[in-house]
Every structure is written in C-alpha cells, then in structure tokens.
Amino acid sequence: MATMDSNAPLQLVNWDLAATTAAKLTPPGPKLSAREVRSVVDNLRELADLSVEHVHRITGLEAARDLRDSDLIIVDRASWAKANTQSFKTLMAPAIDHLAHTKAEQLKAANAALGGTVTGAQMGAILAFLSSKVLGQYDPFVASARGPGGRLMLVAPNIVSVERELNVEPADFRLWVCLHEQTHRVQFAAAPWLKDHMMEHISKLTVGLADKADTLAERLANALKSLPSRGQQNNQEQHDDDGVPPRDGGILSLLQDPEDKARLSHLTAVMSLLEGHANVVMDAVDSSIVPTVKTIRRRFNARGKTRGPVEKFIRRLLGLDAKMRQYSDGARFVRAVVDAAGMEGFNRVWERAENLPTEKEIHAPTEWIRRMGL
C-alpha cells in the first residue's frame, strides 16, 4: 500500500490528473490534414491581429492601439483543458492556503483519503465537456511572458467545427470570433486594475466556501435536488425583491450565505459587463468588415435550440445557461448606456472599480447613468 509523504504539498485537486483525464475524455475534433491545420492556425493569428484595429475603432479605447501586452496562442482541445487547470489552480490557491491555516487537520485528512484523485478526475471530466464547446478565451489570471496581460486562447478545432456546422464563410466566422475575444483582452488592458479586483473577489468567495466545507456535502445534495425547480423558475423570468432576475448559476450559486451571495452578485455584474460589451463590439462590425455577419449571427444564435436533454442538463449544472444570459443582459446594459451617453460616457466604466455597475444596475442602466452623472 502506498504511503503518503507528510511533507508533500496539500492538494484537494490533482491538477495533473485533471489535465490528463480531460485529454483522454475530450471528443475528437474535425478531421484536418497537417497542411489544413497550419492554414487554420496562420489564418486565426492573422485575423486576431486584424481584429484589434476594429476593436480600437469601435470602442475608442487607446489600450487597443497596437496591443502587445499578452500572449496569443492557438490551441487544441486538450491544450485548452490543460491551460484551464493552471487557471483554476491559481484561482483556488487562496482557499487552499486558508484551509491550511484554519483547518489543517481536516485538510490533511481529506488529502490523505483522496490525494486529489477523485476531484482531479471530476474536474477533468468537466473540462473535457467544456473543451469541445469553447471557441476562445481570454485568461487574465495567468501571467504572460510578454507583459502584464494574460493570454488569449483560440480553440482552433472548435472554431472549424462550428463554422462547418453552420455552413458559413470560414474567414468571416473566424474574424467574428476574434473580435469578441480580443475585446476581452482590450478590456483588461484598458482597466489594468480589473484583474486584481476580480481576483480579490474570487478569492473571498472561494475562501468563504472553504470556511463552510463541513456542510458542503449536505448543501451539495440540496442543490442538486433543487436544480429542476430553479430552472423552471428562471424560465418564468420572475424577479427578486431587489429587482434582479433570479439566476441559475449552477451548483455554486445555491451554496452561498448572504455575504457570498453579495460577492457572487458583484462578480456576475462584472462578467455580464465584460461579455455584453464584447458582444456589442462584435455586433457593431457590419458587412463592410464581415460580409456575411447577418447570416452568422442568425445561425449561431439558433444553435442552442438543437441541444439534447443531456447536454442541456449538464449546461444548467455547470451554470453555462447563466453565462449565456450574461451575454444578453450585459449587451442590453451597454447598448442602453451608449445610446444615452455615447461610447465615451460608457468608457468611464473602465476608469476605476467604483464605476463598475451593480447587478441591479445591469438590469436598470438608467440607475448607473444617473450615478455616473451622465
């Protein structure tokens, strides 16, 4: 029987196992020859660079001018999954450190019992599912060798798969995707304080959850039982007393106390802002830049209607449906502010953390406009 080194670092998740599990479980991508792969990679790099100029013109953010602060990498599904194990490890580090100082014996017991194996395999399975869904991702939390920014990943096989599924012009679709992802890169360059601000709130949220680890199993069971009813409630688009629509953020959103809910509400507002802003930029590009943009939008938006029941359940469980609502909620906020105050007025949101909208303001843009004195 293997023995455990008492001096070994504590890890509740075996991140190496998560990466290898994801690589094994990730479904195969579209069949491409080596020549086709090189062509796709080169084309994505070219269009990613080209899209920055369009983001600069549309947003008016000087941070987009000749942006070189972060890495741009074209990845396959397994590489995307591995990269995200690094990101999750970084984001969870404060909670693990907190547990090591406050509940060392419990953490050692959990580490001895599992060694991160079960949780690593579970994380790998989740990343395997997501690895075939994600088109691109800007990760601000992993350091870049090129500067203070993070890294922008474009998942080549998924982009090719979707463009084939939708039967759209590849170059147009790839540029359309790049516009969205490069906008995220520009957002963090325009607001260099934003990464640390989000990291602080994520850390507080995960540490708060770690403090309640003793009752995690019971709360998790209750969360799973309540998923269907919450999904039905969300479909009715009811509203809470604070004016914020109820959200289905996956299991995590069901495990919070009032302080955790406040932190999650703030992070939800920030994510809605970032995703909505990126969508507005993407949609601001007309047919003079992306000739088939109307066809792309129509077909891409219709994709969700074809998902099977199993995928729909998994997406709800992981909170992906909530993320899709962030796109639309945030986009409505951005459009309303730009219509009322112009892009220059909207860009005040990047000046400091106090200018970020609350979740209530995301759904009531006039309140943010009034607070900003616009």
Coordinates of C-alpha atoms in Angstrom, one line a residue:
M1 CA 0.0 0.0 0.0
A2 CA 1.4 3.4 -1.0
T3 CA 2.2 5.7 1.9
M4 CA 1.8 9.5 1.9
D5 CA 4.6 11.9 2.3
S6 CA 3.8 14.1 5.3
N7 CA 5.8 16.9 3.7
A8 CA 4.1 16.7 0.4
P9 CA 2.1 19.8 -0.5
L10 CA -1.6 19.5 0.2
Q11 CA -3.8 19.4 -2.8
L12 CA -7.5 18.8 -2.9
V13 CA -7.4 18.5 -6.7
N14 CA -4.8 16.6 -8.6
W15 CA -4.4 19.1 -11.4
D16 CA -2.1 16.9 -13.5
L17 CA -4.7 14.1 -13.3
A18 CA -7.4 16.7 -14.3
A19 CA -5.4 17.6 -17.4
T20 CA -4.7 14.0 -18.4
T21 CA -8.3 13.0 -17.8
A22 CA -9.6 15.8 -19.9
A23 CA -7.2 14.9 -22.7
K24 CA -8.5 11.3 -22.6
L25 CA -12.2 12.2 -22.5
T26 CA -12.2 15.1 -24.9
P27 CA -14.1 14.1 -28.0
P28 CA -12.2 14.2 -31.3
G29 CA -12.3 17.4 -33.3
P30 CA -12.9 17.7 -37.1
K31 CA -10.5 15.8 -39.3
L32 CA -7.8 18.1 -40.7
S33 CA -4.6 17.4 -42.6
A34 CA -1.4 18.8 -41.3
R35 CA -1.5 21.3 -44.1
E36 CA -5.0 22.4 -43.2
V37 CA -4.1 22.7 -39.5
R38 CA -1.2 25.0 -40.4
S39 CA -3.5 27.1 -42.6
V40 CA -6.2 27.4 -39.9
V41 CA -3.6 28.4 -37.3
D42 CA -2.0 31.0 -39.6
N43 CA -5.3 32.4 -40.6
L44 CA -6.5 32.7 -37.0
R45 CA -3.3 34.6 -36.0
E46 CA -3.8 37.0 -38.9
L47 CA -7.4 37.7 -38.1
A48 CA -6.8 38.0 -34.4
D49 CA -4.3 40.8 -35.1
L50 CA -6.6 42.4 -37.6
S51 CA -9.5 42.4 -35.2
V52 CA -7.6 44.6 -32.7
E53 CA -7.8 47.6 -35.1
H54 CA -11.6 47.1 -35.4
V55 CA -11.9 46.9 -31.6
H56 CA -10.0 50.1 -31.2
R57 CA -12.2 52.0 -33.7
I58 CA -15.4 50.7 -32.2
T59 CA -14.6 51.2 -28.5
G60 CA -12.4 54.2 -28.7
L61 CA -10.1 52.6 -26.1
E62 CA -6.5 53.6 -26.6
A63 CA -5.5 50.3 -24.9
A64 CA -6.4 48.6 -28.2
R65 CA -3.9 50.5 -30.2
D66 CA -1.1 48.1 -31.2
L67 CA -1.9 45.8 -28.3
R68 CA 1.1 43.6 -27.3
D69 CA 0.7 43.1 -23.5
S70 CA -0.3 39.4 -23.6
D71 CA 0.1 36.1 -25.3
L72 CA -2.0 35.0 -28.2
I73 CA -2.0 31.2 -28.6
I74 CA -3.9 28.9 -30.9
V75 CA -4.7 25.6 -29.0
D76 CA -6.4 22.3 -29.5
R77 CA -9.0 20.9 -27.0
A78 CA -6.5 19.1 -24.7
S79 CA -4.3 22.1 -24.6
W80 CA -7.2 24.4 -23.6
A81 CA -8.1 22.0 -20.9
K82 CA -4.6 21.8 -19.5
A83 CA -4.3 25.6 -19.6
N84 CA -7.5 25.9 -17.5
T85 CA -6.2 23.5 -14.9
Q86 CA -3.5 26.1 -14.4
S87 CA -6.0 28.9 -14.1
F88 CA -8.2 27.0 -11.7
K89 CA -5.2 26.2 -9.6
T90 CA -4.3 29.8 -9.4
L91 CA -7.9 30.9 -8.5
M92 CA -8.2 28.2 -5.8
A93 CA -4.8 28.8 -4.2
P94 CA -6.1 31.4 -1.7
A95 CA -8.8 29.0 -0.4
I96 CA -6.3 26.1 -0.1
D97 CA -3.9 28.4 1.8
H98 CA -6.8 29.5 4.0
L99 CA -7.8 25.9 4.8
A100 CA -4.1 25.0 5.5
H101 CA -4.0 27.7 8.2
T102 CA -7.5 27.3 9.7
K103 CA -8.5 23.7 9.2
A104 CA -5.1 22.0 8.7
E105 CA -6.1 18.6 10.2
Q106 CA -9.3 18.3 8.1
L107 CA -7.4 19.3 5.0
K108 CA -4.7 16.7 5.7
A109 CA -7.4 14.1 6.3
A110 CA -9.1 14.9 3.1
N111 CA -5.8 14.9 1.3
A112 CA -4.9 11.5 2.8
A113 CA -8.2 10.0 1.9
L114 CA -8.4 11.2 -1.7
G115 CA -5.0 12.7 -2.6
G116 CA -6.9 14.9 -5.0
T117 CA -7.6 11.8 -7.2
V118 CA -11.4 11.9 -7.2
T119 CA -11.7 15.6 -7.5
G120 CA -9.0 15.7 -10.2
A121 CA -10.9 13.1 -12.2
Q122 CA -14.1 15.0 -11.8
M123 CA -12.5 18.3 -12.8
G124 CA -11.0 16.6 -15.8
A125 CA -14.4 15.3 -16.9
I126 CA -15.9 18.8 -16.6
L127 CA -13.1 20.3 -18.7
A128 CA -13.4 17.5 -21.3
F129 CA -17.1 18.5 -21.7
L130 CA -16.2 22.2 -22.0
S131 CA -13.2 21.7 -24.2
S132 CA -15.5 21.0 -27.2
K133 CA -17.7 24.0 -26.6
V134 CA -15.3 26.9 -26.1
L135 CA -14.3 28.9 -29.2
G136 CA -11.9 31.2 -27.4
Q137 CA -11.0 32.5 -24.0
Y138 CA -9.0 35.4 -22.6
D139 CA -7.5 34.4 -19.3
P140 CA -6.2 37.4 -17.3
F141 CA -5.1 35.5 -14.3
V142 CA -2.1 33.6 -15.8
A143 CA 1.0 35.7 -16.2
S144 CA 2.3 36.4 -19.7
A145 CA 5.9 36.4 -20.7
R146 CA 5.1 39.5 -22.9
G147 CA 3.8 41.9 -20.3
P148 CA 1.2 42.4 -17.6
G149 CA -1.6 40.9 -19.6
G150 CA -2.7 37.2 -19.5
R151 CA -3.2 35.0 -22.5
L152 CA -5.8 34.8 -25.3
M153 CA -6.6 31.3 -26.5
L154 CA -8.4 30.5 -29.7
V155 CA -9.5 26.8 -29.8
A156 CA -8.9 26.0 -33.5
P157 CA -10.8 22.7 -33.8
N158 CA -13.9 24.1 -32.2
I159 CA -13.9 27.2 -34.5
V160 CA -13.6 24.9 -37.5
S161 CA -16.3 22.6 -36.2
V162 CA -18.8 25.3 -35.7
E163 CA -18.1 27.1 -39.0
R164 CA -18.7 23.8 -40.7
E165 CA -21.8 23.0 -38.7
L166 CA -23.3 26.5 -39.5
N167 CA -22.1 26.3 -43.1
V168 CA -20.7 29.8 -43.0
E169 CA -17.8 31.5 -44.6
P170 CA -14.7 30.5 -42.6
A171 CA -12.8 33.7 -42.7
D172 CA -15.9 35.8 -41.8
F173 CA -16.7 33.5 -38.8
R174 CA -13.2 33.4 -37.6
L175 CA -12.9 37.2 -37.6
W176 CA -16.3 37.5 -35.9
V177 CA -15.0 35.2 -33.1
C178 CA -11.7 37.0 -32.8
L179 CA -13.5 40.3 -32.4
H180 CA -15.3 39.0 -29.3
E181 CA -12.2 37.5 -27.7
Q182 CA -9.8 40.4 -28.5
T183 CA -12.4 42.8 -26.9
H184 CA -11.8 40.9 -23.6
R185 CA -8.1 41.4 -24.0
V186 CA -8.6 45.1 -24.6
Q187 CA -10.9 45.4 -21.5
F188 CA -8.2 44.3 -19.1
A189 CA -5.6 46.4 -20.9
A190 CA -7.9 49.5 -20.6
A191 CA -8.6 48.7 -16.9
P192 CA -5.3 47.3 -15.5
W193 CA -6.8 47.3 -12.0
L194 CA -9.6 44.9 -13.1
K195 CA -7.6 41.7 -12.8
D196 CA -6.6 42.2 -9.2
H197 CA -10.1 43.4 -8.4
M198 CA -11.7 40.3 -9.7
M199 CA -9.0 38.1 -8.2
E200 CA -9.8 39.7 -4.8
H201 CA -13.5 39.0 -5.0
I202 CA -13.0 35.4 -6.3
S203 CA -10.6 34.7 -3.5
K204 CA -13.0 36.0 -0.9
L205 CA -15.8 33.9 -2.4
T206 CA -13.7 30.7 -2.5
V207 CA -12.4 31.3 1.0
G208 CA -15.9 31.8 2.2
L209 CA -16.9 28.5 0.7
A210 CA -13.9 26.8 2.2
D211 CA -15.0 28.1 5.7
K212 CA -18.2 26.2 5.2
A213 CA -16.6 23.0 3.9
D214 CA -18.0 21.0 6.9
T215 CA -21.5 21.2 5.5
L216 CA -20.6 21.1 1.8
A217 CA -21.9 17.5 1.2
E218 CA -25.4 18.4 2.7
R219 CA -25.7 21.6 0.8
L220 CA -24.5 20.0 -2.5
A221 CA -27.2 17.3 -2.1
N222 CA -29.8 20.0 -1.6
A223 CA -28.5 22.0 -4.6
L224 CA -28.8 19.0 -6.9
K225 CA -32.4 18.3 -5.7
S226 CA -33.5 21.9 -6.3
L227 CA -32.0 22.3 -9.8
P228 CA -35.1 21.4 -11.8
S229 CA -37.4 23.8 -9.9
R230 CA -34.9 26.6 -10.1
G231 CA -34.7 26.1 -13.9
Q232 CA -38.4 26.3 -14.2
Q233 CA -38.4 29.4 -12.1
N234 CA -35.8 31.1 -14.3
N235 CA -37.8 30.3 -17.4
Q236 CA -40.7 32.3 -16.0
E237 CA -38.3 35.3 -15.8
Q238 CA -39.6 36.3 -12.4
H239 CA -37.7 38.9 -10.3
D240 CA -36.4 39.0 -6.8
D241 CA -37.4 41.9 -4.5
D242 CA -34.1 43.7 -5.3
G243 CA -35.1 44.0 -9.0
V244 CA -32.5 41.4 -10.1
P245 CA -33.8 38.5 -12.1
P246 CA -33.2 35.1 -10.4
R247 CA -30.3 33.4 -12.0
D248 CA -29.3 29.8 -12.4
G249 CA -25.5 29.9 -11.8
G250 CA -25.1 26.2 -11.5
I251 CA -24.5 24.4 -8.2
L252 CA -22.2 27.1 -6.9
S253 CA -25.0 29.7 -6.8
L254 CA -27.0 27.5 -4.5
L255 CA -24.3 27.2 -1.8
Q256 CA -24.0 30.8 -0.7
D257 CA -24.8 32.7 2.6
P258 CA -25.7 36.4 2.3
E259 CA -22.1 37.6 2.1
D260 CA -21.2 35.0 -0.5
K261 CA -24.3 36.0 -2.5
A262 CA -23.2 39.6 -2.4
R263 CA -19.8 38.6 -3.7
L264 CA -21.3 36.4 -6.4
S265 CA -23.7 39.2 -7.4
H266 CA -20.8 41.6 -7.9
L267 CA -18.9 39.1 -10.0
T268 CA -22.0 38.3 -12.0
A269 CA -22.4 42.0 -12.8
V270 CA -18.7 42.3 -13.8
M271 CA -19.0 39.2 -16.1
S272 CA -22.2 40.5 -17.6
L273 CA -20.5 43.8 -18.4
L274 CA -17.5 42.1 -20.0
E275 CA -19.4 39.6 -22.0
G276 CA -22.1 42.1 -23.0
H277 CA -19.5 44.7 -24.1
A278 CA -17.7 42.1 -26.2
N279 CA -20.9 41.1 -27.9
V280 CA -21.8 44.7 -28.7
V281 CA -18.4 45.2 -30.3
M282 CA -18.9 42.0 -32.2
D283 CA -22.3 43.2 -33.5
A284 CA -21.0 46.7 -34.3
V285 CA -19.0 45.2 -37.2
D286 CA -21.1 45.5 -40.3
S287 CA -21.0 43.7 -43.6
S288 CA -18.2 46.0 -44.8
I289 CA -15.9 44.2 -42.4
V290 CA -17.6 40.8 -42.1
P291 CA -19.7 40.4 -45.3
T292 CA -21.8 37.5 -44.0
V293 CA -22.3 38.8 -40.5
K294 CA -26.1 38.7 -40.5
T295 CA -26.1 35.0 -41.6
I296 CA -23.5 34.2 -39.0
R297 CA -25.5 35.8 -36.2
R298 CA -28.8 34.2 -37.2
R299 CA -27.3 30.7 -37.5
F300 CA -25.1 30.9 -34.4
N301 CA -28.0 32.2 -32.2
A302 CA -30.2 29.3 -33.4
R303 CA -27.7 26.6 -32.3
G304 CA -28.9 26.4 -28.7
K305 CA -32.3 25.1 -29.9
T306 CA -30.8 21.9 -31.1
R307 CA -29.1 20.8 -27.9
G308 CA -30.2 17.4 -26.5
P309 CA -31.6 16.9 -23.0
V310 CA -28.4 15.5 -21.5
E311 CA -26.3 18.5 -22.7
K312 CA -29.0 20.9 -21.5
F313 CA -28.8 19.4 -18.0
I314 CA -25.0 19.5 -17.9
R315 CA -25.1 23.1 -19.1
R316 CA -27.5 24.0 -16.3
L317 CA -25.5 22.1 -13.8
L318 CA -22.3 24.0 -14.7
G319 CA -24.0 27.3 -14.9
L320 CA -23.5 27.7 -18.7
D321 CA -27.1 28.9 -19.3
A322 CA -26.4 31.6 -16.8
K323 CA -23.4 32.6 -18.8
M324 CA -25.4 32.9 -21.9
R325 CA -27.8 35.2 -20.1
Q326 CA -24.9 37.3 -19.1
Y327 CA -24.2 37.9 -22.8
S328 CA -27.7 39.3 -23.4
D329 CA -28.1 41.1 -20.1
G330 CA -24.7 42.8 -20.4
A331 CA -25.3 43.7 -24.1
R332 CA -28.6 45.4 -23.2
F333 CA -26.8 47.4 -20.5
V334 CA -24.0 48.5 -22.8
R335 CA -26.3 49.5 -25.6
A336 CA -28.6 51.5 -23.3
V337 CA -25.6 53.4 -21.9
V338 CA -24.1 54.1 -25.3
D339 CA -27.4 55.3 -26.6
A340 CA -27.8 57.7 -23.7
A341 CA -24.2 58.8 -23.1
G342 CA -22.2 57.8 -26.1
M343 CA -19.2 55.4 -26.1
E344 CA -17.1 58.0 -24.3
G345 CA -19.6 58.1 -21.4
F346 CA -19.8 54.3 -21.3
N347 CA -16.0 54.0 -21.2
R348 CA -16.0 55.6 -17.7
V349 CA -16.7 52.1 -16.5
W350 CA -13.0 51.2 -17.1
E351 CA -11.6 54.1 -15.0
R352 CA -11.9 52.6 -11.5
A353 CA -13.6 49.8 -9.6
E354 CA -16.2 52.2 -8.1
N355 CA -17.6 52.8 -11.6
L356 CA -18.5 49.1 -12.2
P357 CA -22.2 48.5 -12.4
T358 CA -24.0 46.6 -9.8
E359 CA -26.1 43.6 -10.8
K360 CA -29.2 45.7 -10.3
E361 CA -27.8 48.4 -12.5
I362 CA -27.1 45.9 -15.2
H363 CA -30.9 45.4 -15.4
A364 CA -31.6 49.1 -14.8
P365 CA -29.0 51.1 -16.9
T366 CA -30.5 54.5 -16.1
E367 CA -29.5 54.0 -12.5
W368 CA -25.9 53.6 -13.4
I369 CA -26.1 56.5 -15.8
R370 CA -27.6 58.7 -13.0
R371 CA -24.9 57.5 -10.5
M372 CA -22.2 58.4 -13.0
G373 CA -23.7 61.9 -13.6
L374 CA -24.0 61.3 -17.3

